[in-house]
Every structure is written in C-alpha cells, then in structure tokens.
mmCIF file of C-alpha atoms in Angstrom:
data_model
loop_
_atom_site.group_PDB
_atom_site.id
_atom_site.type_symbol
_atom_site.label_atom_id
_atom_site.label_comp_id
_atom_site.label_asym_id
_atom_site.label_seq_id
_atom_site.Cartn_x
_atom_site.Cartn_y
_atom_site.Cartn_z
ATOM 1 C CA MET A 21 27.478 191.293 44.866
ATOM 2 C CA ARG A 22 23.914 190.661 43.744
ATOM 3 C CA LEU A 23 22.693 190.751 47.361
ATOM 4 C CA LYS A 24 24.537 194.031 47.803
ATOM 5 C CA TYR A 25 22.729 195.571 44.817
ATOM 6 C CA ILE A 26 19.359 194.299 46.073
ATOM 7 C CA LEU A 27 19.938 195.799 49.512
ATOM 8 C CA THR A 28 21.095 199.077 47.949
ATOM 9 C CA TYR A 29 17.994 199.334 45.760
ATOM 10 C CA PHE A 30 15.750 198.406 48.685
ATOM 11 C CA ALA A 31 17.372 201.093 50.849
ATOM 12 C CA LEU A 32 16.947 203.672 48.066
ATOM 13 C CA ILE A 33 13.274 202.762 47.688
ATOM 14 C CA VAL A 34 12.661 203.044 51.443
ATOM 15 C CA VAL A 35 14.446 206.417 51.628
ATOM 16 C CA SER A 36 12.605 207.722 48.545
ATOM 17 C CA LEU A 37 9.213 206.660 49.904
ATOM 18 C CA SER A 38 10.031 208.217 53.278
ATOM 19 C CA PHE A 39 10.839 211.558 51.655
ATOM 20 C CA PHE A 40 7.786 211.248 49.408
ATOM 21 C CA PHE A 41 5.340 210.742 52.287
ATOM 22 C CA TRP A 42 7.124 213.351 54.389
ATOM 23 C CA GLY A 43 6.595 215.798 51.528
ATOM 24 C CA LEU A 44 2.905 214.867 51.326
ATOM 25 C CA VAL A 45 2.481 215.591 55.023
ATOM 26 C CA GLN A 46 4.328 218.912 54.788
ATOM 27 C CA ALA A 47 2.342 220.015 51.726
ATOM 28 C CA LYS A 48 -1.021 218.975 53.182
ATOM 29 C CA ALA A 49 -2.448 222.503 53.301
ATOM 30 C CA PHE A 50 -1.749 222.934 49.579
ATOM 31 C CA LEU A 51 -2.424 219.434 48.228
ATOM 32 C CA VAL A 52 -5.613 218.507 50.122
ATOM 33 C CA PRO A 53 -7.919 221.163 48.594
ATOM 34 C CA LEU A 54 -6.304 220.574 45.198
ATOM 35 C CA SER A 55 -6.854 216.794 45.359
ATOM 36 C CA VAL A 56 -10.406 217.080 46.684
ATOM 37 C CA ALA A 57 -11.217 219.638 43.976
ATOM 38 C CA ALA A 58 -9.841 217.360 41.249
ATOM 39 C CA LEU A 59 -11.987 214.428 42.426
ATOM 40 C CA LEU A 60 -15.129 216.539 42.853
ATOM 41 C CA ALA A 61 -14.555 218.057 39.409
ATOM 42 C CA MET A 62 -14.650 214.522 37.984
ATOM 43 C CA VAL A 63 -17.948 213.921 39.795
ATOM 44 C CA MET A 64 -19.448 217.137 38.401
ATOM 45 C CA LEU A 65 -18.128 216.594 34.876
ATOM 46 C CA PRO A 66 -21.354 214.907 33.599
ATOM 47 C CA VAL A 67 -23.405 217.770 35.072
ATOM 48 C CA CYS A 68 -21.186 220.340 33.372
ATOM 49 C CA ARG A 69 -21.454 218.500 30.056
ATOM 50 C CA TRP A 70 -25.257 218.366 30.440
ATOM 51 C CA PHE A 71 -25.370 222.153 30.789
ATOM 52 C CA GLU A 72 -23.138 222.505 27.728
ATOM 53 C CA ARG A 73 -25.479 220.291 25.701
ATOM 54 C CA LYS A 74 -28.225 222.752 26.610
ATOM 55 C CA LYS A 75 -26.305 225.436 24.657
ATOM 56 C CA ILE A 76 -24.851 227.051 27.799
ATOM 57 C CA ASN A 77 -21.239 228.161 27.339
ATOM 58 C CA ARG A 78 -18.533 226.365 29.313
ATOM 59 C CA GLY A 79 -17.929 229.230 31.755
ATOM 60 C CA TRP A 80 -21.535 229.408 32.931
ATOM 61 C CA ALA A 81 -21.854 225.610 32.841
ATOM 62 C CA SER A 82 -18.821 225.328 35.151
ATOM 63 C CA PHE A 83 -20.230 228.017 37.435
ATOM 64 C CA PHE A 84 -23.640 226.332 37.706
ATOM 65 C CA SER A 85 -21.972 222.971 38.403
ATOM 66 C CA VAL A 86 -19.929 224.491 41.231
ATOM 67 C CA LEU A 87 -23.050 226.203 42.557
ATOM 68 C CA ILE A 88 -24.910 222.887 42.685
ATOM 69 C CA ILE A 89 -22.224 221.024 44.623
ATOM 70 C CA MET A 90 -21.649 223.999 46.926
ATOM 71 C CA SER A 91 -25.384 224.123 47.698
ATOM 72 C CA PHE A 92 -25.302 220.395 48.449
ATOM 73 C CA PHE A 93 -22.515 220.804 51.018
ATOM 74 C CA LEU A 94 -24.154 223.878 52.572
ATOM 75 C CA ILE A 95 -27.425 221.976 53.034
ATOM 76 C CA LEU A 96 -25.459 219.058 54.487
ATOM 77 C CA PHE A 97 -23.627 221.335 56.951
ATOM 78 C CA THR A 98 -26.931 222.939 57.960
ATOM 79 C CA LEU A 99 -28.541 219.560 58.684
ATOM 80 C CA VAL A 100 -25.510 218.351 60.620
ATOM 81 C CA GLY A 101 -25.338 221.627 62.568
ATOM 82 C CA SER A 102 -28.974 221.390 63.615
ATOM 83 C CA GLN A 103 -28.479 217.798 64.746
ATOM 84 C CA VAL A 104 -25.317 218.690 66.680
ATOM 85 C CA GLU A 105 -27.224 221.472 68.435
ATOM 86 C CA SER A 106 -29.948 218.988 69.358
ATOM 87 C CA LEU A 107 -27.299 216.570 70.640
ATOM 88 C CA ALA A 108 -25.780 219.334 72.766
ATOM 89 C CA ASP A 109 -29.188 220.006 74.317
ATOM 90 C CA ASP A 110 -29.623 216.308 75.112
ATOM 91 C CA TRP A 111 -26.049 215.850 76.367
ATOM 92 C CA PRO A 112 -26.770 216.457 80.125
ATOM 93 C CA GLU A 113 -29.374 213.698 80.082
ATOM 94 C CA ILE A 114 -27.069 211.369 78.121
ATOM 95 C CA LYS A 115 -24.242 212.147 80.537
ATOM 96 C CA GLN A 116 -26.423 211.198 83.513
ATOM 97 C CA ARG A 117 -27.095 207.838 81.880
ATOM 98 C CA ILE A 118 -23.455 207.239 80.925
ATOM 99 C CA GLU A 119 -21.810 208.027 84.290
ATOM 100 C CA PRO A 120 -23.478 205.196 86.316
ATOM 101 C CA LYS A 121 -22.641 202.676 83.598
ATOM 102 C CA ILE A 122 -19.009 203.823 83.558
ATOM 103 C CA GLU A 123 -18.831 203.511 87.344
ATOM 104 C CA GLN A 124 -20.274 199.997 87.145
ATOM 105 C CA LEU A 125 -17.710 199.098 84.491
ATOM 106 C CA GLN A 126 -14.878 200.503 86.620
ATOM 107 C CA GLU A 127 -16.032 198.526 89.652
ATOM 108 C CA TYR A 128 -16.287 195.359 87.544
ATOM 109 C CA ILE A 129 -12.739 195.887 86.235
ATOM 110 C CA ALA A 130 -11.531 196.528 89.794
ATOM 111 C CA LYS A 131 -13.050 193.233 90.995
ATOM 112 C CA LYS A 132 -11.655 191.194 88.111
ATOM 113 C CA THR A 133 -8.178 192.751 87.810
ATOM 114 C CA GLY A 134 -7.482 194.269 91.213
ATOM 115 C CA ILE A 135 -6.867 197.721 89.694
ATOM 116 C CA SER A 136 -8.649 200.267 91.852
ATOM 117 C CA VAL A 137 -11.008 202.858 90.399
ATOM 118 C CA ARG A 138 -8.569 205.676 91.232
ATOM 119 C CA GLU A 139 -5.725 203.865 89.449
ATOM 120 C CA GLN A 140 -7.926 203.387 86.382
ATOM 121 C CA GLU A 141 -8.787 207.081 86.349
ATOM 122 C CA GLN A 142 -5.146 208.069 86.719
ATOM 123 C CA LYS A 143 -4.105 205.847 83.824
ATOM 124 C CA ILE A 144 -6.871 207.232 81.616
ATOM 125 C CA ALA A 145 -5.922 210.797 82.582
ATOM 126 C CA GLU A 146 -2.276 210.141 81.729
ATOM 127 C CA THR A 147 -3.230 209.142 78.181
ATOM 128 C CA ILE A 148 -4.951 212.505 77.596
ATOM 129 C CA PRO A 149 -2.522 215.374 76.847
ATOM 130 C CA GLY A 150 -2.719 218.067 79.504
ATOM 131 C CA ASN A 151 -4.860 215.975 81.851
ATOM 132 C CA ALA A 152 -2.176 214.025 83.676
ATOM 133 C CA ASP A 153 -3.042 215.623 87.001
ATOM 134 C CA SER A 154 -6.789 215.699 86.514
ATOM 135 C CA ALA A 155 -9.207 213.396 88.264
ATOM 136 C CA SER A 156 -12.712 212.202 87.618
ATOM 137 C CA PRO A 157 -15.731 214.019 89.081
ATOM 138 C CA LYS A 158 -16.080 211.225 91.628
ATOM 139 C CA ALA A 159 -12.437 211.520 92.738
ATOM 140 C CA LYS A 160 -12.729 215.286 92.858
ATOM 141 C CA GLY A 161 -15.772 214.976 95.085
ATOM 142 C CA GLU A 162 -13.884 212.687 97.480
ATOM 143 C CA ASN A 163 -10.947 215.092 97.589
ATOM 144 C CA GLN A 164 -13.245 218.035 98.288
ATOM 145 C CA LYS A 165 -14.926 216.154 101.154
ATOM 146 C CA ALA A 166 -11.566 215.131 102.585
ATOM 147 C CA ALA A 167 -10.116 218.634 102.705
ATOM 148 C CA PRO A 168 -12.762 221.365 102.404
ATOM 149 C CA GLN A 169 -10.835 223.745 104.622
ATOM 150 C CA ASP A 170 -7.634 223.436 102.595
ATOM 151 C CA SER A 171 -9.451 224.197 99.335
ATOM 152 C CA THR A 172 -11.160 227.218 100.933
ATOM 153 C CA GLN A 173 -7.836 228.546 102.187
ATOM 154 C CA GLN A 174 -6.213 227.995 98.782
ATOM 155 C CA GLN A 175 -9.016 229.869 97.043
ATOM 156 C CA ALA A 176 -8.717 232.758 99.484
ATOM 157 C CA GLN A 177 -4.947 232.885 99.019
ATOM 158 C CA SER A 178 -5.259 232.735 95.236
ATOM 159 C CA ARG A 179 -7.699 235.651 95.273
ATOM 160 C CA GLN A 180 -5.351 237.660 97.511
ATOM 161 C CA THR A 181 -2.163 236.892 95.609
ATOM 162 C CA SER A 182 -3.644 237.328 92.127
ATOM 163 C CA PRO A 183 -5.662 240.542 92.000
ATOM 164 C CA SER A 184 -5.593 240.484 88.237
ATOM 165 C CA SER A 185 -7.081 237.002 87.959
ATOM 166 C CA GLY A 186 -10.227 238.453 86.386
ATOM 167 C CA LYS A 187 -8.151 240.000 83.631
ATOM 168 C CA GLY A 188 -6.307 236.717 83.163
ATOM 169 C CA THR A 189 -9.569 234.801 82.797
ATOM 170 C CA SER A 190 -10.971 237.308 80.322
ATOM 171 C CA GLY A 191 -7.693 237.225 78.411
ATOM 172 C CA ALA A 192 -7.832 233.416 78.212
ATOM 173 C CA ILE A 193 -11.415 233.588 76.957
ATOM 174 C CA LEU A 194 -10.461 236.138 74.312
ATOM 175 C CA GLN A 195 -7.471 234.034 73.278
ATOM 176 C CA SER A 196 -9.653 230.913 72.980
ATOM 177 C CA ALA A 197 -12.270 232.830 70.987
ATOM 178 C CA GLY A 198 -9.553 234.187 68.710
ATOM 179 C CA SER A 199 -8.200 230.686 68.136
ATOM 180 C CA VAL A 200 -11.664 229.359 67.237
ATOM 181 C CA ALA A 201 -12.277 232.321 64.927
ATOM 182 C CA GLY A 202 -8.909 231.783 63.244
ATOM 183 C CA LYS A 203 -9.631 228.095 62.657
ATOM 184 C CA PHE A 204 -13.073 228.926 61.269
ATOM 185 C CA ILE A 205 -11.652 231.530 58.890
ATOM 186 C CA GLY A 206 -8.981 229.042 57.778
ATOM 187 C CA PHE A 207 -11.616 226.365 57.145
ATOM 188 C CA LEU A 208 -13.804 228.837 55.253
ATOM 189 C CA GLY A 209 -10.850 229.909 53.115
ATOM 190 C CA THR A 210 -9.972 226.286 52.283
ATOM 191 C CA PHE A 211 -13.644 225.552 51.572
ATOM 192 C CA LEU A 212 -13.955 228.430 49.096
ATOM 193 C CA LEU A 213 -10.549 227.707 47.546
ATOM 194 C CA THR A 214 -11.630 224.133 46.829
ATOM 195 C CA PHE A 215 -14.644 225.322 44.843
ATOM 196 C CA ILE A 216 -12.528 227.860 42.969
ATOM 197 C CA TYR A 217 -10.256 224.973 41.959
ATOM 198 C CA ILE A 218 -13.310 222.946 40.841
ATOM 199 C CA PHE A 219 -14.498 225.837 38.664
ATOM 200 C CA PHE A 220 -11.166 226.185 36.867
ATOM 201 C CA PHE A 221 -10.695 222.411 36.511
ATOM 202 C CA LEU A 222 -14.055 222.226 34.732
ATOM 203 C CA LEU A 223 -13.460 225.379 32.693
ATOM 204 C CA TYR A 224 -9.963 224.476 31.437
ATOM 205 C CA ARG A 225 -10.270 220.682 31.395
ATOM 206 C CA LYS A 226 -9.482 220.483 27.674
ATOM 207 C CA LYS A 227 -6.330 222.552 28.112
ATOM 208 C CA PHE A 228 -5.151 220.381 31.005
ATOM 209 C CA ARG A 229 -5.735 217.217 28.964
ATOM 210 C CA LEU A 230 -3.905 218.549 25.908
ATOM 211 C CA SER A 231 -1.042 219.784 28.083
ATOM 212 C CA VAL A 232 -0.522 216.274 29.418
ATOM 213 C CA LEU A 233 -0.684 214.782 25.917
ATOM 214 C CA LYS A 234 1.897 217.270 24.610
ATOM 215 C CA MET A 235 4.395 215.863 27.109
ATOM 216 C CA ILE A 236 3.963 212.336 25.720
ATOM 217 C CA PRO A 237 5.861 211.066 22.648
ATOM 218 C CA GLU A 238 3.750 210.753 19.515
ATOM 219 C CA HIS A 239 3.826 206.947 19.410
ATOM 220 C CA LYS A 240 2.544 206.709 23.002
ATOM 221 C CA LYS A 241 -0.267 209.271 22.836
ATOM 222 C CA GLY A 242 -2.874 206.566 22.211
ATOM 223 C CA VAL A 243 -1.935 204.816 25.443
ATOM 224 C CA ALA A 244 -1.886 208.150 27.296
ATOM 225 C CA GLN A 245 -5.375 209.042 26.048
ATOM 226 C CA LYS A 246 -6.609 205.613 27.139
ATOM 227 C CA ILE A 247 -5.113 206.117 30.631
ATOM 228 C CA LEU A 248 -6.696 209.580 30.961
ATOM 229 C CA TYR A 249 -10.095 208.323 29.838
ATOM 230 C CA LYS A 250 -10.104 205.256 32.096
ATOM 231 C CA SER A 251 -8.763 207.209 35.095
ATOM 232 C CA THR A 252 -11.546 209.756 34.751
ATOM 233 C CA GLU A 253 -14.122 206.993 34.312
ATOM 234 C CA VAL A 254 -12.934 205.057 37.376
ATOM 235 C CA SER A 255 -12.886 208.116 39.665
ATOM 236 C CA GLN A 256 -16.153 209.445 38.316
ATOM 237 C CA ASN A 257 -18.094 206.199 38.624
ATOM 238 C CA TYR A 258 -16.708 205.345 42.040
ATOM 239 C CA LEU A 259 -17.234 208.774 43.615
ATOM 240 C CA SER A 260 -20.662 209.469 42.129
ATOM 241 C CA GLY A 261 -21.779 205.926 42.947
ATOM 242 C CA ARG A 262 -20.509 206.189 46.520
ATOM 243 C CA LEU A 263 -22.256 209.541 46.947
ATOM 244 C CA ILE A 264 -25.581 208.036 45.850
ATOM 245 C CA LEU A 265 -24.930 205.034 48.077
ATOM 246 C CA ILE A 266 -24.316 207.269 51.105
ATOM 247 C CA ILE A 267 -27.605 209.093 50.486
ATOM 248 C CA PHE A 268 -29.507 205.788 50.261
ATOM 249 C CA LEU A 269 -27.846 204.428 53.410
ATOM 250 C CA ALA A 270 -28.469 207.655 55.317
ATOM 251 C CA ILE A 271 -32.182 207.437 54.458
ATOM 252 C CA LEU A 272 -32.384 203.749 55.446
ATOM 253 C CA TYR A 273 -30.497 204.315 58.696
ATOM 254 C CA THR A 274 -32.582 207.393 59.581
ATOM 255 C CA ILE A 275 -35.851 205.493 59.115
ATOM 256 C CA GLY A 276 -34.642 202.466 61.080
ATOM 257 C CA LEU A 277 -33.063 204.438 63.940
ATOM 258 C CA THR A 278 -36.090 206.709 64.247
ATOM 259 C CA ILE A 279 -38.386 203.678 64.546
ATOM 260 C CA SER A 280 -35.949 202.174 67.090
ATOM 261 C CA GLY A 281 -36.205 205.306 69.240
ATOM 262 C CA VAL A 282 -32.529 206.315 68.996
ATOM 263 C CA PRO A 283 -32.130 210.073 69.644
ATOM 264 C CA ASN A 284 -30.497 212.294 67.008
ATOM 265 C CA ALA A 285 -31.185 209.586 64.449
ATOM 266 C CA MET A 286 -30.364 211.781 61.436
ATOM 267 C CA LEU A 287 -26.897 212.755 62.697
ATOM 268 C CA ILE A 288 -25.960 209.184 63.650
ATOM 269 C CA ALA A 289 -27.380 207.817 60.387
ATOM 270 C CA LEU A 290 -25.379 210.314 58.326
ATOM 271 C CA LEU A 291 -22.209 209.533 60.268
ATOM 272 C CA ALA A 292 -22.707 205.771 59.839
ATOM 273 C CA ALA A 293 -23.370 206.238 56.108
ATOM 274 C CA VAL A 294 -20.191 208.306 55.645
ATOM 275 C CA LEU A 295 -18.187 205.725 57.609
ATOM 276 C CA SER A 296 -19.193 203.147 54.976
ATOM 277 C CA LEU A 297 -16.557 204.806 52.760
ATOM 278 C CA ILE A 298 -13.930 203.093 54.918
ATOM 279 C CA PRO A 299 -13.832 199.540 53.564
ATOM 280 C CA TYR A 300 -14.616 196.645 55.922
ATOM 281 C CA LEU A 301 -14.083 198.692 59.102
ATOM 282 C CA GLY A 302 -16.447 201.623 58.513
ATOM 283 C CA ASN A 303 -19.649 199.601 58.874
ATOM 284 C CA VAL A 304 -18.380 197.968 62.072
ATOM 285 C CA ILE A 305 -17.449 201.350 63.595
ATOM 286 C CA GLY A 306 -20.821 202.812 62.602
ATOM 287 C CA TYR A 307 -22.665 199.865 64.137
ATOM 288 C CA VAL A 308 -20.742 200.012 67.433
ATOM 289 C CA LEU A 309 -21.277 203.775 67.653
ATOM 290 C CA THR A 310 -25.010 203.447 67.017
ATOM 291 C CA VAL A 311 -25.408 200.592 69.513
ATOM 292 C CA GLY A 312 -23.610 202.720 72.118
ATOM 293 C CA MET A 313 -26.000 205.623 71.527
ATOM 294 C CA ALA A 314 -28.973 203.264 71.826
ATOM 295 C CA LEU A 315 -27.686 201.821 75.124
ATOM 296 C CA PHE A 316 -26.936 205.215 76.678
ATOM 297 C CA SER A 317 -30.266 206.717 75.617
ATOM 298 C CA ALA A 318 -33.839 205.942 76.494
ATOM 299 C CA ALA A 319 -34.004 203.365 73.691
ATOM 300 C CA GLY A 320 -32.311 200.665 75.801
ATOM 301 C CA ILE A 321 -32.214 197.005 74.742
ATOM 302 C CA THR A 322 -35.195 197.470 72.423
ATOM 303 C CA GLY A 323 -33.249 200.153 70.595
ATOM 304 C CA VAL A 324 -30.200 197.863 70.302
ATOM 305 C CA ILE A 325 -32.352 195.170 68.710
ATOM 306 C CA GLY A 326 -33.844 197.737 66.325
ATOM 307 C CA VAL A 327 -30.363 199.033 65.441
ATOM 308 C CA SER A 328 -29.144 195.495 64.747
ATOM 309 C CA ILE A 329 -32.096 194.775 62.476
ATOM 310 C CA THR A 330 -31.628 198.118 60.697
ATOM 311 C CA PHE A 331 -27.931 197.518 60.023
ATOM 312 C CA THR A 332 -28.543 193.931 58.890
ATOM 313 C CA ILE A 333 -31.159 195.035 56.344
ATOM 314 C CA ALA A 334 -29.048 198.018 55.242
ATOM 315 C CA GLN A 335 -25.936 195.890 54.731
ATOM 316 C CA PHE A 336 -27.878 193.335 52.718
ATOM 317 C CA VAL A 337 -29.382 196.058 50.524
ATOM 318 C CA GLU A 338 -25.985 197.757 50.160
ATOM 319 C CA SER A 339 -24.012 194.625 49.290
ATOM 320 C CA TYR A 340 -26.463 192.855 47.001
ATOM 321 C CA ILE A 341 -28.635 195.596 45.465
ATOM 322 C CA LEU A 342 -27.199 199.118 45.767
ATOM 323 C CA GLU A 343 -23.463 198.492 45.425
ATOM 324 C CA PRO A 344 -23.613 196.233 42.332
ATOM 325 C CA TYR A 345 -26.122 198.543 40.632
ATOM 326 C CA VAL A 346 -24.948 202.000 41.736
ATOM 327 C CA VAL A 347 -21.184 201.615 42.226
ATOM 328 C CA GLY A 348 -20.586 198.632 39.961
ATOM 329 C CA ASP A 349 -17.236 196.926 39.563
ATOM 330 C CA LYS A 350 -15.214 199.848 38.223
ATOM 331 C CA VAL A 351 -12.711 199.756 41.092
ATOM 332 C CA ASN A 352 -11.593 196.127 41.422
ATOM 333 C CA LEU A 353 -8.988 196.405 44.147
ATOM 334 C CA ASN A 354 -7.240 193.890 46.362
ATOM 335 C CA PRO A 355 -8.886 194.055 49.830
ATOM 336 C CA VAL A 356 -5.524 193.826 51.619
ATOM 337 C CA VAL A 357 -4.011 196.636 49.549
ATOM 338 C CA THR A 358 -7.199 198.676 50.024
ATOM 339 C CA ILE A 359 -6.962 198.489 53.822
ATOM 340 C CA ILE A 360 -3.248 199.352 53.743
ATOM 341 C CA VAL A 361 -3.857 202.361 51.506
ATOM 342 C CA VAL A 362 -6.763 203.613 53.653
ATOM 343 C CA VAL A 363 -4.647 203.359 56.830
ATOM 344 C CA LEU A 364 -1.767 205.089 55.051
ATOM 345 C CA GLY A 365 -4.114 207.831 53.814
ATOM 346 C CA GLU A 366 -5.301 208.467 57.369
ATOM 347 C CA ALA A 367 -1.689 208.659 58.600
ATOM 348 C CA VAL A 368 -0.749 211.179 55.891
ATOM 349 C CA TRP A 369 -3.847 213.390 55.497
ATOM 350 C CA GLY A 370 -6.260 212.275 58.215
ATOM 351 C CA ILE A 371 -9.932 211.706 57.368
ATOM 352 C CA ILE A 372 -9.592 213.344 53.946
ATOM 353 C CA GLY A 373 -6.783 210.934 53.151
ATOM 354 C CA MET A 374 -8.988 207.973 54.026
ATOM 355 C CA LEU A 375 -11.783 209.215 51.768
ATOM 356 C CA ILE A 376 -9.670 209.850 48.672
ATOM 357 C CA ALA A 377 -7.334 206.862 49.106
ATOM 358 C CA ILE A 378 -9.489 204.359 47.188
ATOM 359 C CA PRO A 379 -10.187 206.472 44.049
ATOM 360 C CA ALA A 380 -6.515 207.513 44.017
ATOM 361 C CA LEU A 381 -5.501 203.839 44.165
ATOM 362 C CA GLY A 382 -7.980 203.068 41.381
ATOM 363 C CA VAL A 383 -6.382 205.718 39.154
ATOM 364 C CA LEU A 384 -2.932 204.353 40.013
ATOM 365 C CA LYS A 385 -4.046 200.848 39.038
ATOM 366 C CA VAL A 386 -5.259 202.121 35.657
ATOM 367 C CA VAL A 387 -1.855 203.712 35.047
ATOM 368 C CA PHE A 388 -0.007 200.545 36.056
ATOM 369 C CA ASP A 389 -2.239 198.285 33.937
ATOM 370 C CA ASN A 390 -1.449 200.288 30.788
ATOM 371 C CA ILE A 391 2.330 200.517 31.228
ATOM 372 C CA PRO A 392 3.971 197.140 30.439
ATOM 373 C CA SER A 393 6.841 197.483 32.925
ATOM 374 C CA LEU A 394 4.415 198.315 35.758
ATOM 375 C CA ARG A 395 1.723 195.717 35.053
ATOM 376 C CA PRO A 396 2.877 193.440 37.914
ATOM 377 C CA PHE A 397 1.977 196.234 40.346
ATOM 378 C CA GLY A 398 -1.412 196.655 38.657
ATOM 379 C CA TYR A 399 -1.984 192.926 39.086
ATOM 380 C CA LEU A 400 -0.946 193.162 42.745
ATOM 381 C CA PHE A 401 -3.353 196.043 43.399
ATOM 382 C CA GLY A 402 -6.264 194.340 41.619
ATOM 383 C CA SER A 403 -8.718 191.665 42.692
ATOM 384 C CA GLU A 404 -7.864 189.309 39.831
ATOM 385 C CA ASP A 405 -7.586 185.623 40.793
ATOM 386 C CA ILE A 406 -8.691 186.309 44.391
ATOM 387 C CA SER A 407 -12.149 184.737 44.409
ATOM 388 C CA GLN A 408 -11.654 181.086 43.489
ATOM 389 C CA GLU A 409 -15.166 179.881 44.243
ATOM 390 C CA ASP A 410 -16.166 176.284 43.881
ATOM 391 C CA ASP A 411 -19.554 175.128 42.693
ATOM 392 C CA GLU A 412 -20.992 174.883 46.205
ATOM 393 C CA ASP A 413 -20.057 178.491 47.036
ATOM 394 C CA LYS A 414 -21.646 179.727 43.826
ATOM 395 C CA ASP A 415 -24.967 178.157 44.732
ATOM 396 C CA ASN A 416 -25.385 179.584 48.227
ATOM 397 C CA PHE A 417 -28.258 181.859 49.206
ATOM 398 C CA PHE A 418 -26.364 185.134 49.116
ATOM 399 C CA SER A 419 -24.875 184.492 45.680
ATOM 400 C CA LYS A 420 -28.326 183.669 44.334
ATOM 401 C CA ALA A 421 -29.696 186.852 45.890
ATOM 402 C CA LYS A 422 -26.889 188.849 44.305
ATOM 403 C CA HIS A 423 -27.530 187.378 40.856
ATOM 404 C CA TRP A 424 -31.274 188.007 41.269
ATOM 405 C CA ALA A 425 -30.638 191.629 42.225
ATOM 406 C CA LEU A 426 -28.291 192.178 39.291
ATOM 407 C CA LYS A 427 -30.849 190.751 36.843
ATOM 408 C CA ARG A 428 -33.655 192.811 38.357
ATOM 409 C CA PHE A 429 -31.978 196.186 38.555
ATOM 410 C CA LYS A 430 -29.586 196.153 35.580
#
C-alpha cells in the first residue's frame, strides 16, 4: 500500500509539473515582459532610491530610472546594429573564405567515412525545414552543367504558363515585408510594455510589498518580510553585478580581439560577454564562435592564438578578480541544479528563459531556506557541502591568487 501511495504522489507531481510548464509556455507573451520588468526594476531600485534621496518625488524618480535603463538598451541596440551592418558588408568576403574550407571538410569526411559529398549535402538539407529538396551551390552548378537545355526549356515554359508570375513575386515580397513589419511592431510593443511595467513596479513598490504582507498571518509576517528583503537583495546583487561584469568582459574582449585582428571585434566581444551569463557553457560557446571567426577571416592562425590568449586572461580576471568583487557570493547555487534550470529555462522561454533562470532560482532558494518544511529543497539547490577541499587544494596557485584578489579589491 505504501508503494501505491508513493507512485500516486509521484504521478500527481509529474502531471502537475507538466501542466505548470505547459502553462508557462502558453503564457509566454504575457509572462516574459512581466518577469523581465520585475528583475530590471530590482536592478534600478538603488537608482530610484538615490533620486528620492535627492528630494525628487517617487513618480519622477521612477520615470528617470526607466529613462536611464531605456537609454542604455537603445545605445546597446545602436552599437549592435552598426556592427551587424558592418558584418553584412564583410559577409561576401567571409563567405569566399568559408566555402573552400567547407569543401575540404566534406572531402575529408568522404575519404574517411565513404559518404559522398552529395549525400552529405542531402542529409544537411533534410535537417533544415523547407530545404529538403535544395542542394548546395556546387551541386546546383553540376546540375546546371549537366542539363542546361532542360533548365532553359523549363524557364520558357514557366514564363508561358504563368503570365502573372511578376504579380506573384511582388505579392510574395509584400507578404514578407508585412511579416517583418508585424514582427518589428510586436517587438517594439513588448519593449515599451516592459518599461511601462518597470515604471509602475518602482512607483507602487511599497503597495505591492504591503499587499503581500497582508496575505500572511500576523505571526509569520517577520519571516515574510525577511524573505522579501533577501529575495530582492539576491536578485539585485546578482543582476547588477552580472551587468557590470558583462561590460568589463566586453571591453576586455574588444581590446584583445581588435589587437588580434578579428573583424567585427565589438559585436563578437559583446556576444561572448553576454554568453557568459550561461554558466559553464557560455564561455566555451563564446570561445568556439570567436575562434571560428578568426579562422574564417584574415586573422588566421595568429588571430586564433590572440583569441586564446585574450580568453585566458579574461577568464582569469573574471573568475578571480571581477566575479568575487563585483558579483560576490549572493547566489550560492548547486552547479548541477543551475545547469538543469538554465536548460529548462531555454526550453520554456528560449534565450530570455536562460537569462532569468539563475536569479529566479536564487529567489526560490531564499523562499525554501526560510520555510522549515521546504528547507531540504533549499539545501539541494545550494552549494553547501559541495567543495570539500583538502589542505593541498587550498594551497594551489589559483586559490592563492583568488585570496590575494579578494584582499586587494575588497
């Protein structure tokens, strides 16, 4: 009977979690701007309080805080847009460098595995939606050489049998333009809605806090206030610290990649710095991406060496100087649980889910740590009792460097 109850409870938990995550996916359009606004409001809370200490009323202080963070994102979008435009101008040259290397790789795979180049291209095309029947430029060139007369006849027949093909093409262009415009308007609406949420979260933060406390029994209000305070502190310190860390990394990467001769250094540096938000995997992805750009550009092997040196220095500075000083140890989370939550966040809300997964887990850990019946989950999510270092590990070079950095900068 006991096994039956355990299986029943387990089944109920699985079904409940399935419906919960299904609901999160369905409500993405509503919850994503709301969640992002709540986290950004926590980041801007010290700024808003600083304005209020300068005798500015809360309404104007909230407005100025929103204006500051909106200006930051607009400047960021402008910089990224200019770099993307530069990358688009350089793309033909990059493409000319990439294509021979891809052909060499295909020929190497064909020699080692026996899979012909055409079979490789067909398999790749089948993995891309809508491209199952497409072929590579090389295969298309061979097909055109093999049957030039057939293609000419087909083009003549298509022009004869479809006199309105011009209208169809223009209609497709208009439809594509309308789709792009619709997506842009939707993004702009979500962007503005997020900042409206931030404004009202900052303006009515006291009312929101008191509303939550009114739902709590009198004898538990002390614990509830402690949870609210610590949750705000964890999110605020983590997000503001990570933002500063990204700016530092972007500057370091830009300097190093520019010296290494990597094109579009600012765009790649910013992307690699943002990828550092993804624990353990983000730095690896950023490094591989940057090495690929160095190989396929004029930088060559010299650029790869420069990229490797840049990332080594940046990771050392991040791990042993910037992260302990800027981010601190406010979010002590289990690495395994962190990776699981980040992957789950990407599955539910995409990139936004990955970015907000860690602060959300930090808030959840604070809640669990302060509720006696849920403390085992808080212990599971935390990093307590994970690092059992012996005396030899404590005396290695990197630990000494870390302690030196903490003494110097704290």
